[in-house]
PDB file of C-alpha atoms and ligand atoms in Angstrom:
ATOM      1  CA  UNK A 240      50.487 -34.748 -90.876  1.00  0.00           C
ATOM      2  CA  UNK A 241      49.544 -38.175 -89.533  1.00  0.00           C
ATOM      3  CA  UNK A 242      45.976 -39.260 -90.049  1.00  0.00           C
ATOM      4  CA  UNK A 243      45.565 -40.662 -86.640  1.00  0.00           C
ATOM      5  CA  UNK A 244      45.359 -39.488 -83.086  1.00  0.00           C
ATOM      6  CA  UNK A 245      45.238 -41.637 -79.987  1.00  0.00           C
ATOM      7  CA  UNK A 246      45.079 -41.087 -76.243  1.00  0.00           C
ATOM      8  CA  UNK A 247      45.409 -43.290 -73.168  1.00  0.00           C
ATOM      9  CA  UNK A 248      45.050 -42.353 -69.508  1.00  0.00           C
ATOM     10  CA  UNK A 249      45.545 -44.108 -66.177  1.00  0.00           C
ATOM     11  CA  UNK A 250      44.487 -43.567 -62.588  1.00  0.00           C
ATOM     12  CA  UNK A 251      46.989 -45.909 -60.952  1.00  0.00           C
ATOM     13  CA  UNK A 252      47.578 -49.648 -60.706  1.00  0.00           C
ATOM     14  CA  UNK A 253      47.212 -51.801 -57.609  1.00  0.00           C
ATOM     15  CA  UNK A 254      45.057 -54.012 -55.447  1.00  0.00           C
ATOM     16  CA  UNK A 255      41.843 -53.188 -57.236  1.00  0.00           C
ATOM     17  CA  UNK A 256      39.498 -56.149 -56.931  1.00  0.00           C
ATOM     18  CA  UNK A 257      36.020 -56.406 -58.358  1.00  0.00           C
ATOM     19  CA  UNK A 258      34.971 -58.219 -55.179  1.00  0.00           C
ATOM     20  CA  UNK A 259      35.871 -55.138 -53.130  1.00  0.00           C
ATOM     21  CA  UNK A 260      34.145 -52.617 -55.397  1.00  0.00           C
ATOM     22  CA  UNK A 261      30.572 -51.361 -55.260  1.00  0.00           C
ATOM     23  CA  UNK A 262      28.778 -50.480 -58.460  1.00  0.00           C
ATOM     24  CA  UNK A 263      28.489 -46.849 -57.265  1.00  0.00           C
ATOM     25  CA  UNK A 264      32.252 -46.595 -56.844  1.00  0.00           C
ATOM     26  CA  UNK A 265      32.845 -48.290 -60.164  1.00  0.00           C
ATOM     27  CA  UNK A 266      30.559 -45.789 -61.851  1.00  0.00           C
ATOM     28  CA  UNK A 267      32.210 -42.860 -60.084  1.00  0.00           C
ATOM     29  CA  UNK A 268      35.687 -43.939 -61.230  1.00  0.00           C
ATOM     30  CA  UNK A 269      34.513 -44.693 -64.761  1.00  0.00           C
ATOM     31  CA  UNK A 270      32.788 -41.319 -65.025  1.00  0.00           C
ATOM     32  CA  UNK A 271      35.917 -39.365 -64.146  1.00  0.00           C
ATOM     33  CA  UNK A 272      38.030 -41.491 -66.487  1.00  0.00           C
ATOM     34  CA  UNK A 273      35.517 -40.883 -69.266  1.00  0.00           C
ATOM     35  CA  UNK A 274      35.440 -37.159 -68.615  1.00  0.00           C
ATOM     36  CA  UNK A 275      39.244 -36.958 -68.686  1.00  0.00           C
ATOM     37  CA  UNK A 276      39.443 -39.064 -71.842  1.00  0.00           C
ATOM     38  CA  UNK A 277      36.776 -37.107 -73.695  1.00  0.00           C
ATOM     39  CA  UNK A 278      38.297 -33.755 -72.804  1.00  0.00           C
ATOM     40  CA  UNK A 279      41.678 -34.891 -74.139  1.00  0.00           C
ATOM     41  CA  UNK A 280      40.099 -36.405 -77.225  1.00  0.00           C
ATOM     42  CA  UNK A 281      38.248 -33.193 -78.084  1.00  0.00           C
ATOM     43  CA  UNK A 282      41.605 -31.418 -78.244  1.00  0.00           C
ATOM     44  CA  UNK A 283      43.180 -34.094 -80.452  1.00  0.00           C
ATOM     45  CA  UNK A 284      40.171 -34.370 -82.741  1.00  0.00           C
ATOM     46  CA  UNK A 285      40.190 -30.668 -83.481  1.00  0.00           C
ATOM     47  CA  UNK A 286      43.868 -30.749 -84.410  1.00  0.00           C
ATOM     48  CA  UNK A 287      45.202 -29.663 -81.000  1.00  0.00           C
ATOM     49  CA  UNK A 288      48.532 -30.826 -79.635  1.00  0.00           C
ATOM     50  CA  UNK A 289      49.280 -34.038 -77.770  1.00  0.00           C
ATOM     51  CA  UNK A 290      50.805 -31.831 -75.059  1.00  0.00           C
ATOM     52  CA  UNK A 291      47.543 -29.902 -74.575  1.00  0.00           C
ATOM     53  CA  UNK A 292      45.593 -33.158 -74.528  1.00  0.00           C
ATOM     54  CA  UNK A 293      47.697 -34.883 -71.849  1.00  0.00           C
ATOM     55  CA  UNK A 294      47.732 -31.747 -69.695  1.00  0.00           C
ATOM     56  CA  UNK A 295      43.956 -31.412 -69.908  1.00  0.00           C
ATOM     57  CA  UNK A 296      43.255 -35.067 -69.135  1.00  0.00           C
ATOM     58  CA  UNK A 297      45.624 -35.058 -66.168  1.00  0.00           C
ATOM     59  CA  UNK A 298      44.123 -31.797 -64.821  1.00  0.00           C
ATOM     60  CA  UNK A 299      40.697 -33.431 -64.688  1.00  0.00           C
ATOM     61  CA  UNK A 300      42.103 -36.455 -62.855  1.00  0.00           C
ATOM     62  CA  UNK A 301      43.952 -34.131 -60.442  1.00  0.00           C
ATOM     63  CA  UNK A 302      40.714 -32.307 -59.695  1.00  0.00           C
ATOM     64  CA  UNK A 303      38.957 -35.540 -58.704  1.00  0.00           C
ATOM     65  CA  UNK A 304      39.502 -36.640 -55.119  1.00  0.00           C
ATOM     66  CA  UNK A 305      39.151 -40.272 -56.198  1.00  0.00           C
ATOM     67  CA  UNK A 306      42.715 -40.329 -57.462  1.00  0.00           C
ATOM     68  CA  UNK A 307      45.999 -39.790 -55.653  1.00  0.00           C
ATOM     69  CA  UNK A 308      47.028 -36.600 -57.461  1.00  0.00           C
ATOM     70  CA  UNK A 309      46.036 -33.001 -56.822  1.00  0.00           C
ATOM     71  CA  UNK A 310      42.902 -33.093 -54.667  1.00  0.00           C
ATOM     72  CA  UNK A 311      42.778 -36.408 -52.809  1.00  0.00           C
ATOM     73  CA  UNK A 312      46.562 -36.788 -52.603  1.00  0.00           C
ATOM     74  CA  UNK A 313      47.884 -39.107 -49.886  1.00  0.00           C
ATOM     75  CA  UNK A 314      49.451 -37.812 -46.659  1.00  0.00           C
ATOM     76  CA  UNK A 315      53.126 -37.817 -45.745  1.00  0.00           C
ATOM     77  CA  UNK A 316      54.229 -39.067 -42.325  1.00  0.00           C
ATOM     78  CA  UNK A 317      54.010 -35.459 -41.115  1.00  0.00           C
ATOM     79  CA  UNK A 318      50.357 -35.057 -42.127  1.00  0.00           C
ATOM     80  CA  UNK A 319      51.220 -32.861 -45.080  1.00  0.00           C
ATOM     81  CA  UNK A 320      50.896 -33.298 -48.832  1.00  0.00           C
ATOM     82  CA  UNK A 321      53.884 -33.167 -51.170  1.00  0.00           C
ATOM     83  CA  UNK A 322      52.912 -33.399 -54.808  1.00  0.00           C
ATOM     84  CA  UNK A 323      55.072 -34.492 -57.740  1.00  0.00           C
ATOM     85  CA  UNK A 324      54.448 -34.264 -61.498  1.00  0.00           C
ATOM     86  CA  UNK A 325      56.109 -34.118 -64.905  1.00  0.00           C
ATOM     87  CA  UNK A 326      55.242 -33.545 -68.541  1.00  0.00           C
ATOM     88  CA  UNK A 327      57.215 -34.091 -71.763  1.00  0.00           C
ATOM     89  CA  UNK A 328      56.693 -33.574 -75.473  1.00  0.00           C
ATOM     90  CA  UNK A 329      58.306 -35.745 -78.110  1.00  0.00           C
ATOM     91  CA  UNK A 330      59.222 -33.356 -80.923  1.00  0.00           C
ATOM     92  CA  UNK A 331      61.979 -31.388 -79.231  1.00  0.00           C
ATOM     93  CA  UNK A 332      61.967 -33.477 -76.050  1.00  0.00           C
ATOM     94  CA  UNK A 333      61.114 -30.443 -73.959  1.00  0.00           C
ATOM     95  CA  UNK A 334      59.990 -31.196 -70.431  1.00  0.00           C
ATOM     96  CA  UNK A 335      58.806 -29.658 -67.166  1.00  0.00           C
ATOM     97  CA  UNK A 336      58.844 -31.323 -63.754  1.00  0.00           C
ATOM     98  CA  UNK A 337      58.076 -30.434 -60.140  1.00  0.00           C
ATOM     99  CA  UNK A 338      58.544 -32.088 -56.780  1.00  0.00           C
ATOM    100  CA  UNK A 339      57.546 -31.371 -53.199  1.00  0.00           C
ATOM    101  CA  UNK A 340      54.692 -29.003 -54.060  1.00  0.00           C
ATOM    102  CA  UNK A 341      52.485 -28.055 -51.155  1.00  0.00           C
ATOM    103  CA  UNK A 342      50.216 -25.419 -52.605  1.00  0.00           C
ATOM    104  CA  UNK A 343      49.680 -25.907 -56.333  1.00  0.00           C
ATOM    105  CA  UNK A 344      46.165 -27.030 -57.286  1.00  0.00           C
ATOM    106  CA  UNK A 345      47.202 -28.515 -60.629  1.00  0.00           C
ATOM    107  CA  UNK A 346      50.857 -29.566 -60.553  1.00  0.00           C
ATOM    108  CA  UNK A 347      50.719 -30.666 -64.193  1.00  0.00           C
ATOM    109  CA  UNK A 348      49.903 -27.127 -65.326  1.00  0.00           C
ATOM    110  CA  UNK A 349      52.907 -25.828 -63.434  1.00  0.00           C
ATOM    111  CA  UNK A 350      55.001 -28.467 -65.276  1.00  0.00           C
ATOM    112  CA  UNK A 351      53.588 -27.126 -68.503  1.00  0.00           C
ATOM    113  CA  UNK A 352      54.478 -23.559 -67.541  1.00  0.00           C
ATOM    114  CA  UNK A 353      58.041 -24.709 -66.805  1.00  0.00           C
ATOM    115  CA  UNK A 354      58.214 -26.478 -70.167  1.00  0.00           C
ATOM    116  CA  UNK A 355      56.933 -23.367 -71.960  1.00  0.00           C
ATOM    117  CA  UNK A 356      58.483 -20.515 -70.039  1.00  0.00           C
ATOM    118  CA  UNK A 357      61.516 -21.634 -68.055  1.00  0.00           C
ATOM    119  CA  UNK A 358      65.090 -22.327 -69.047  1.00  0.00           C
ATOM    120  CA  UNK A 359      64.985 -25.109 -66.440  1.00  0.00           C
ATOM    121  CA  UNK A 360      63.327 -28.521 -66.475  1.00  0.00           C
ATOM    122  CA  UNK A 361      62.927 -29.510 -62.826  1.00  0.00           C
ATOM    123  CA  UNK A 362      61.885 -27.232 -59.944  1.00  0.00           C
ATOM    124  CA  UNK A 363      61.288 -28.178 -56.332  1.00  0.00           C
ATOM    125  CA  UNK A 364      59.081 -27.046 -53.462  1.00  0.00           C
ATOM    126  CA  UNK A 365      59.195 -23.319 -52.642  1.00  0.00           C
ATOM    127  CA  UNK A 366      61.231 -22.518 -55.739  1.00  0.00           C
ATOM    128  CA  UNK A 367      58.603 -24.142 -57.917  1.00  0.00           C
ATOM    129  CA  UNK A 368      55.841 -22.287 -56.094  1.00  0.00           C
ATOM    130  CA  UNK A 369      57.642 -18.988 -56.515  1.00  0.00           C
ATOM    131  CA  UNK A 370      57.863 -19.672 -60.240  1.00  0.00           C
ATOM    132  CA  UNK A 371      54.135 -20.478 -60.205  1.00  0.00           C
ATOM    133  CA  UNK A 372      53.388 -17.086 -58.646  1.00  0.00           C
ATOM    134  CA  UNK A 373      55.492 -15.380 -61.320  1.00  0.00           C
ATOM    135  CA  UNK A 374      53.453 -17.189 -63.943  1.00  0.00           C
ATOM    136  CA  UNK A 375      50.160 -16.063 -62.421  1.00  0.00           C
ATOM    137  CA  UNK A 376      49.266 -19.575 -61.287  1.00  0.00           C
ATOM    138  CA  UNK A 377      47.141 -19.394 -58.156  1.00  0.00           C
ATOM    139  CA  UNK A 378      48.051 -21.243 -54.981  1.00  0.00           C
ATOM    140  CA  UNK A 379      45.719 -23.133 -52.635  1.00  0.00           C
ATOM    141  CA  UNK A 380      45.957 -24.017 -48.944  1.00  0.00           C
ATOM    142  CA  UNK A 381      47.152 -27.538 -47.979  1.00  0.00           C
ATOM    143  CA  UNK A 382      43.643 -28.363 -46.760  1.00  0.00           C
ATOM    144  CA  UNK A 383      42.426 -28.279 -50.335  1.00  0.00           C
ATOM    145  CA  UNK A 384      44.181 -31.616 -50.999  1.00  0.00           C
ATOM    146  CA  UNK A 385      43.057 -33.403 -47.822  1.00  0.00           C
ATOM    147  CA  UNK A 386      40.262 -35.944 -47.616  1.00  0.00           C
ATOM    148  CA  UNK A 387      39.097 -38.031 -44.660  1.00  0.00           C
ATOM    149  CA  UNK A 388      39.885 -41.229 -46.459  1.00  0.00           C
ATOM    150  CA  UNK A 389      43.535 -40.328 -47.034  1.00  0.00           C
ATOM    151  CA  UNK A 390      43.838 -39.330 -43.370  1.00  0.00           C
ATOM    152  CA  UNK A 391      42.484 -42.737 -42.301  1.00  0.00           C
ATOM    153  CA  UNK A 392      44.969 -44.450 -44.618  1.00  0.00           C
ATOM    154  CA  UNK A 393      47.838 -42.588 -42.957  1.00  0.00           C
ATOM    155  CA  UNK A 394      46.637 -43.176 -39.400  1.00  0.00           C
ATOM    156  CA  UNK A 395      46.425 -46.898 -40.069  1.00  0.00           C
ATOM    157  CA  UNK A 396      50.095 -47.243 -40.931  1.00  0.00           C
ATOM    158  CA  UNK A 397      51.696 -44.096 -39.517  1.00  0.00           C
ATOM    159  CA  UNK A 398      53.347 -45.790 -36.539  1.00  0.00           C
ATOM    160  CA  UNK A 399      54.445 -48.865 -38.455  1.00  0.00           C
ATOM    161  CA  UNK A 400      57.327 -46.965 -40.020  1.00  0.00           C
ATOM    162  CA  UNK A 401      56.250 -48.369 -43.390  1.00  0.00           C
ATOM    163  CA  UNK A 402      55.182 -46.499 -46.470  1.00  0.00           C
ATOM    164  CA  UNK A 403      52.316 -47.614 -48.588  1.00  0.00           C
ATOM    165  CA  UNK A 404      51.422 -47.323 -52.200  1.00  0.00           C
ATOM    166  CA  UNK A 405      48.043 -45.691 -52.276  1.00  0.00           C
ATOM    167  CA  UNK A 406      46.592 -48.458 -54.397  1.00  0.00           C
ATOM    168  CA  UNK A 407      48.161 -51.247 -52.354  1.00  0.00           C
ATOM    169  CA  UNK A 408      45.958 -50.560 -49.340  1.00  0.00           C
ATOM    170  CA  UNK A 409      44.557 -54.019 -48.824  1.00  0.00           C
ATOM    171  CA  UNK A 410      41.722 -52.871 -46.679  1.00  0.00           C
ATOM    172  CA  UNK A 411      40.488 -49.865 -48.569  1.00  0.00           C
ATOM    173  CA  UNK A 412      41.797 -50.840 -51.997  1.00  0.00           C
ATOM    174  CA  UNK A 413      42.694 -47.274 -52.798  1.00  0.00           C
ATOM    175  CA  UNK A 414      44.449 -46.085 -55.817  1.00  0.00           C
ATOM    176  CA  UNK A 415      47.199 -44.071 -57.332  1.00  0.00           C
ATOM    177  CA  UNK A 416      48.915 -41.691 -59.490  1.00  0.00           C
ATOM    178  CA  UNK A 417      47.392 -40.423 -62.720  1.00  0.00           C
ATOM    179  CA  UNK A 418      48.839 -40.065 -66.201  1.00  0.00           C
ATOM    180  CA  UNK A 419      48.178 -39.639 -69.899  1.00  0.00           C
ATOM    181  CA  UNK A 420      49.966 -40.329 -73.190  1.00  0.00           C
ATOM    182  CA  UNK A 421      48.900 -39.045 -76.601  1.00  0.00           C
ATOM    183  CA  UNK A 422      49.685 -38.932 -80.314  1.00  0.00           C
ATOM    184  CA  UNK A 423      48.263 -35.939 -82.200  1.00  0.00           C
ATOM    185  CA  UNK A 424      47.372 -35.430 -85.864  1.00  0.00           C
ATOM    186  CA  UNK A 425      50.762 -33.787 -86.458  1.00  0.00           C
ATOM    187  CA  UNK A 426      52.492 -36.987 -85.386  1.00  0.00           C
ATOM    188  CA  UNK A 427      53.718 -35.498 -82.093  1.00  0.00           C
ATOM    189  CA  UNK A 428      53.809 -37.570 -78.915  1.00  0.00           C
ATOM    190  CA  UNK A 429      53.457 -36.368 -75.304  1.00  0.00           C
ATOM    191  CA  UNK A 430      53.226 -37.847 -71.809  1.00  0.00           C
ATOM    192  CA  UNK A 431      52.195 -36.487 -68.398  1.00  0.00           C
ATOM    193  CA  UNK A 432      52.137 -37.974 -64.881  1.00  0.00           C
ATOM    194  CA  UNK A 433      51.006 -36.545 -61.519  1.00  0.00           C
ATOM    195  CA  UNK A 434      50.900 -37.952 -57.975  1.00  0.00           C
ATOM    196  CA  UNK A 435      50.681 -37.372 -54.238  1.00  0.00           C
ATOM    197  CA  UNK A 436      53.284 -40.146 -53.892  1.00  0.00           C
ATOM    198  CA  UNK A 437      52.935 -42.867 -51.274  1.00  0.00           C
ATOM    199  CA  UNK A 438      51.178 -42.776 -47.889  1.00  0.00           C
ATOM    200  CA  UNK A 439      53.427 -42.143 -44.878  1.00  0.00           C
ATOM    201  CA  UNK A 440      56.367 -41.126 -47.067  1.00  0.00           C
ATOM    202  CA  UNK A 441      59.167 -39.218 -45.399  1.00  0.00           C
ATOM    203  CA  UNK A 442      59.481 -35.475 -45.710  1.00  0.00           C
ATOM    204  CA  UNK A 443      61.357 -34.878 -48.957  1.00  0.00           C
ATOM    205  CA  UNK A 444      60.865 -38.327 -50.484  1.00  0.00           C
ATOM    206  CA  UNK A 445      60.804 -38.149 -54.271  1.00  0.00           C
ATOM    207  CA  UNK A 446      59.389 -40.983 -56.359  1.00  0.00           C
ATOM    208  CA  UNK A 447      59.549 -41.732 -60.067  1.00  0.00           C
ATOM    209  CA  UNK A 448      56.628 -39.538 -61.137  1.00  0.00           C
ATOM    210  CA  UNK A 449      58.477 -36.205 -61.457  1.00  0.00           C
ATOM    211  CA  UNK A 450      61.653 -37.756 -62.852  1.00  0.00           C
ATOM    212  CA  UNK A 451      61.915 -37.528 -66.615  1.00  0.00           C
ATOM    213  CA  UNK A 452      62.855 -40.973 -67.920  1.00  0.00           C
ATOM    214  CA  UNK A 453      61.437 -42.798 -64.887  1.00  0.00           C
ATOM    215  CA  UNK A 454      57.811 -41.681 -64.522  1.00  0.00           C
ATOM    216  CA  UNK A 455      57.396 -39.884 -67.833  1.00  0.00           C
ATOM    217  CA  UNK A 456      59.068 -39.944 -71.233  1.00  0.00           C
ATOM    218  CA  UNK A 457      58.186 -38.907 -74.793  1.00  0.00           C
ATOM    219  CA  UNK A 458      60.191 -39.055 -78.003  1.00  0.00           C
ATOM    220  CA  UNK A 459      58.683 -38.647 -81.453  1.00  0.00           C
ATOM    221  CA  UNK A 460      59.065 -41.687 -83.664  1.00  0.00           C
ATOM    222  CA  UNK A 461      59.614 -43.899 -80.600  1.00  0.00           C
ATOM    223  CA  UNK A 462      56.982 -43.717 -77.849  1.00  0.00           C
ATOM    224  CA  UNK A 463      55.446 -41.823 -74.940  1.00  0.00           C
ATOM    225  CA  UNK A 464      55.162 -43.479 -71.519  1.00  0.00           C
ATOM    226  CA  UNK A 465      53.545 -42.687 -68.148  1.00  0.00           C
ATOM    227  CA  UNK A 466      54.328 -45.021 -65.224  1.00  0.00           C
ATOM    228  CA  UNK A 467      52.521 -45.918 -62.018  1.00  0.00           C
ATOM    229  CA  UNK A 468      53.694 -48.179 -59.236  1.00  0.00           C
ATOM    230  CA  UNK A 469      56.307 -48.456 -56.531  1.00  0.00           C
ATOM    231  CA  UNK A 470      58.395 -45.436 -57.463  1.00  0.00           C
ATOM    232  CA  UNK A 471      61.678 -46.569 -55.969  1.00  0.00           C
ATOM    233  CA  UNK A 472      61.798 -49.487 -58.427  1.00  0.00           C
ATOM    234  CA  UNK A 473      60.725 -47.357 -61.370  1.00  0.00           C
ATOM    235  CA  UNK A 474      63.484 -44.895 -60.564  1.00  0.00           C
ATOM    236  CA  UNK A 475      66.121 -47.619 -60.431  1.00  0.00           C
ATOM    237  CA  UNK A 476      64.833 -49.170 -63.660  1.00  0.00           C
ATOM    238  CA  UNK A 477      64.697 -45.742 -65.387  1.00  0.00           C
ATOM    239  CA  UNK A 478      61.387 -47.239 -66.362  1.00  0.00           C
ATOM    240  CA  UNK A 479      59.820 -44.935 -68.947  1.00  0.00           C
ATOM    241  CA  UNK A 480      63.075 -44.433 -70.824  1.00  0.00           C
ATOM    242  CA  UNK A 481      63.871 -48.142 -70.625  1.00  0.00           C
ATOM    243  CA  UNK A 482      60.745 -48.831 -72.685  1.00  0.00           C
ATOM    244  CA  UNK A 483      61.848 -46.245 -75.263  1.00  0.00           C
ATOM    245  CA  UNK A 484      65.389 -47.666 -75.335  1.00  0.00           C
ATOM    246  CA  UNK A 485      64.147 -51.211 -75.936  1.00  0.00           C
ATOM    247  CA  UNK A 486      62.220 -49.918 -78.956  1.00  0.00           C
ATOM    248  CA  UNK A 487      64.871 -47.533 -80.231  1.00  0.00           C
ATOM    249  CA  UNK A 488      67.993 -49.624 -79.815  1.00  0.00           C
ATOM    250  CA  UNK A 489      66.631 -53.123 -79.319  1.00  0.00           C
ATOM    251  CA  UNK A 490      64.063 -53.142 -82.119  1.00  0.00           C
ATOM    252  CA  UNK A 491      61.242 -54.319 -79.859  1.00  0.00           C
ATOM    253  CA  UNK A 492      57.652 -53.359 -80.572  1.00  0.00           C
ATOM    254  CA  UNK A 493      55.813 -51.068 -78.159  1.00  0.00           C
ATOM    255  CA  UNK A 494      53.940 -54.039 -76.790  1.00  0.00           C
ATOM    256  CA  UNK A 495      57.060 -56.183 -76.338  1.00  0.00           C
ATOM    257  CA  UNK A 496      58.996 -53.399 -74.619  1.00  0.00           C
ATOM    258  CA  UNK A 497      56.127 -52.348 -72.336  1.00  0.00           C
ATOM    259  CA  UNK A 498      55.366 -55.899 -71.290  1.00  0.00           C
ATOM    260  CA  UNK A 499      59.032 -56.699 -70.723  1.00  0.00           C
ATOM    261  CA  UNK A 500      59.312 -53.814 -68.276  1.00  0.00           C
ATOM    262  CA  UNK A 501      56.113 -54.588 -66.376  1.00  0.00           C
ATOM    263  CA  UNK A 502      56.195 -58.384 -66.418  1.00  0.00           C
ATOM    264  CA  UNK A 503      59.988 -58.850 -66.429  1.00  0.00           C
ATOM    265  CA  UNK A 504      62.250 -56.062 -65.244  1.00  0.00           C
ATOM    266  CA  UNK A 505      60.129 -54.409 -62.513  1.00  0.00           C
ATOM    267  CA  UNK A 506      58.901 -57.601 -60.784  1.00  0.00           C
ATOM    268  CA  UNK A 507      62.390 -59.138 -61.034  1.00  0.00           C
ATOM    269  CA  UNK A 508      63.659 -56.144 -59.068  1.00  0.00           C
ATOM    270  CA  UNK A 509      60.870 -56.666 -56.513  1.00  0.00           C
ATOM    271  CA  UNK A 510      58.464 -53.896 -57.561  1.00  0.00           C
ATOM    272  CA  UNK A 511      54.961 -53.790 -58.925  1.00  0.00           C
ATOM    273  CA  UNK A 512      52.735 -51.473 -60.918  1.00  0.00           C
ATOM    274  CA  UNK A 513      51.892 -50.665 -64.510  1.00  0.00           C
ATOM    275  CA  UNK A 514      52.296 -48.141 -67.299  1.00  0.00           C
ATOM    276  CA  UNK A 515      50.559 -46.724 -70.326  1.00  0.00           C
ATOM    277  CA  UNK A 516      52.443 -46.268 -73.586  1.00  0.00           C
ATOM    278  CA  UNK A 517      51.754 -45.137 -77.125  1.00  0.00           C
ATOM    279  CA  UNK A 518      53.874 -45.178 -80.267  1.00  0.00           C
ATOM    280  CA  UNK A 519      54.160 -43.138 -83.445  1.00  0.00           C
ATOM    281  CA  UNK A 520      51.543 -45.320 -85.164  1.00  0.00           C
ATOM    282  CA  UNK A 521      49.023 -44.742 -82.390  1.00  0.00           C
ATOM    283  CA  UNK A 522      49.402 -48.238 -80.928  1.00  0.00           C
ATOM    284  CA  UNK A 523      48.511 -48.216 -77.236  1.00  0.00           C
ATOM    285  CA  UNK A 524      49.714 -50.601 -74.550  1.00  0.00           C
ATOM    286  CA  UNK A 525      48.526 -50.609 -70.910  1.00  0.00           C
ATOM    287  CA  UNK A 526      50.217 -53.491 -69.025  1.00  0.00           C
ATOM    288  CA  UNK A 527      50.216 -53.948 -65.226  1.00  0.00           C
ATOM    289  CA  UNK A 528      51.288 -56.729 -62.879  1.00  0.00           C
ATOM    290  CA  UNK A 529      48.778 -55.945 -60.104  1.00  0.00           C
ATOM    291  CA  UNK A 530      45.115 -56.905 -59.752  1.00  0.00           C
ATOM    292  CA  UNK A 531      43.905 -53.858 -61.584  1.00  0.00           C
ATOM    293  CA  UNK A 532      44.704 -50.508 -63.118  1.00  0.00           C
ATOM    294  CA  UNK A 533      42.302 -47.665 -63.809  1.00  0.00           C
ATOM    295  CA  UNK A 534      42.794 -47.046 -67.487  1.00  0.00           C
ATOM    296  CA  UNK A 535      41.068 -45.815 -70.620  1.00  0.00           C
ATOM    297  CA  UNK A 536      41.934 -45.233 -74.251  1.00  0.00           C
ATOM    298  CA  UNK A 537      40.519 -43.825 -77.436  1.00  0.00           C
ATOM    299  CA  UNK A 538      41.761 -43.327 -80.974  1.00  0.00           C
ATOM    300  CA  UNK A 539      40.472 -42.084 -84.272  1.00  0.00           C
ATOM    301  CA  UNK A 540      38.236 -44.802 -85.546  1.00  0.00           C
ATOM    302  CA  UNK A 541      37.991 -46.581 -82.216  1.00  0.00           C
ATOM    303  CA  UNK A 542      35.556 -45.564 -79.514  1.00  0.00           C
ATOM    304  CA  UNK A 543      36.472 -44.960 -75.894  1.00  0.00           C
ATOM    305  CA  UNK A 544      37.334 -47.994 -73.801  1.00  0.00           C
ATOM    306  CA  UNK A 545      37.476 -47.906 -70.011  1.00  0.00           C
ATOM    307  CA  UNK A 546      38.875 -50.737 -67.891  1.00  0.00           C
ATOM    308  CA  UNK A 547      39.564 -51.286 -64.214  1.00  0.00           C
ATOM    309  CA  UNK A 548      40.328 -54.966 -63.620  1.00  0.00           C
ATOM    310  CA  UNK A 549      42.602 -57.502 -65.222  1.00  0.00           C
TER     311      UNK A 549
HETATM  312  N1  LIG B1356      54.811 -43.973 -58.612  1.00  0.00           N
HETATM  313  C1  LIG B1356      54.259 -43.205 -57.534  1.00  0.00           C
HETATM  314  C2  LIG B1356      55.333 -42.920 -56.513  1.00  0.00           C
HETATM  315  O1  LIG B1356      56.087 -43.820 -56.180  1.00  0.00           O
HETATM  316  C3  LIG B1356      53.125 -43.865 -56.835  1.00  0.00           C
HETATM  317  C4  LIG B1356      52.023 -44.422 -57.701  1.00  0.00           C
HETATM  318  O2  LIG B1356      52.210 -44.693 -58.886  1.00  0.00           O
HETATM  319  O3  LIG B1356      50.908 -44.583 -57.187  1.00  0.00           O
HETATM  320  O4  LIG B1356      55.360 -41.834 -55.983  1.00  0.00           O
END
């Protein structure tokens, strides 16, 4: 039994400038981050699992339309929503992942159901939704995810043929993917990540978020990681696992490995973004190479901290 627990969450990295933020918006974002952090912390504090904590925190972020996951997800080129998510625990390295969901309110809970109850790890689209029905998980209509703001973001770039990271919208400064990493009192690590992807993405595009080892990774004794940023680069860098590998085989600290990925490997490949990571000692690292990243952390003995800007 370890004597410590720790939890970190993120709501995406990107062009998040204080100059473009109102105090009302800042408060709204901080409130949801706080709510998600506190809900996860309550689980950890009472001896609950890191897996329960990351699922709970991510569910709350998915339910907020401020973030690009669950409600408030960005639009594809075809005016639909296709949601991706994954979850992993570090003790047995069990995982659940989904891609191309159109009707699941909380994709991260479906990931959890896959982790718990399926012989498979990764389910897509209708197959994933059929599994959800079997598990008694209720489905919602596509409209549930839509907001006016996301529609405007799509209309602005739809004909350009370009995709756009939610949080790289220079005009609206909107934001991304959500995630959580945790260490529980048993010494177990877990990570979870959920997203609507990128605005104007093609039908069937899959980013890093649902890919174990790219968007999400957890291994006891090493680290747990949740990524956010330009998914194509994170996929090619096998980002989350790369951090673990640098620690496991290269002897780097959590901080060294996390910073090397975000300030070295990813930008050298041409990508941008951030990540949150945690190790077996409860150290937390939250690097990003953009203007800001919605992020928050808490650990036993240290009160909640919420940050947005650099
Ligand atoms: N990584 C996500 C994706 O490429 C986007 C994000 O982090 O905002 O789908």
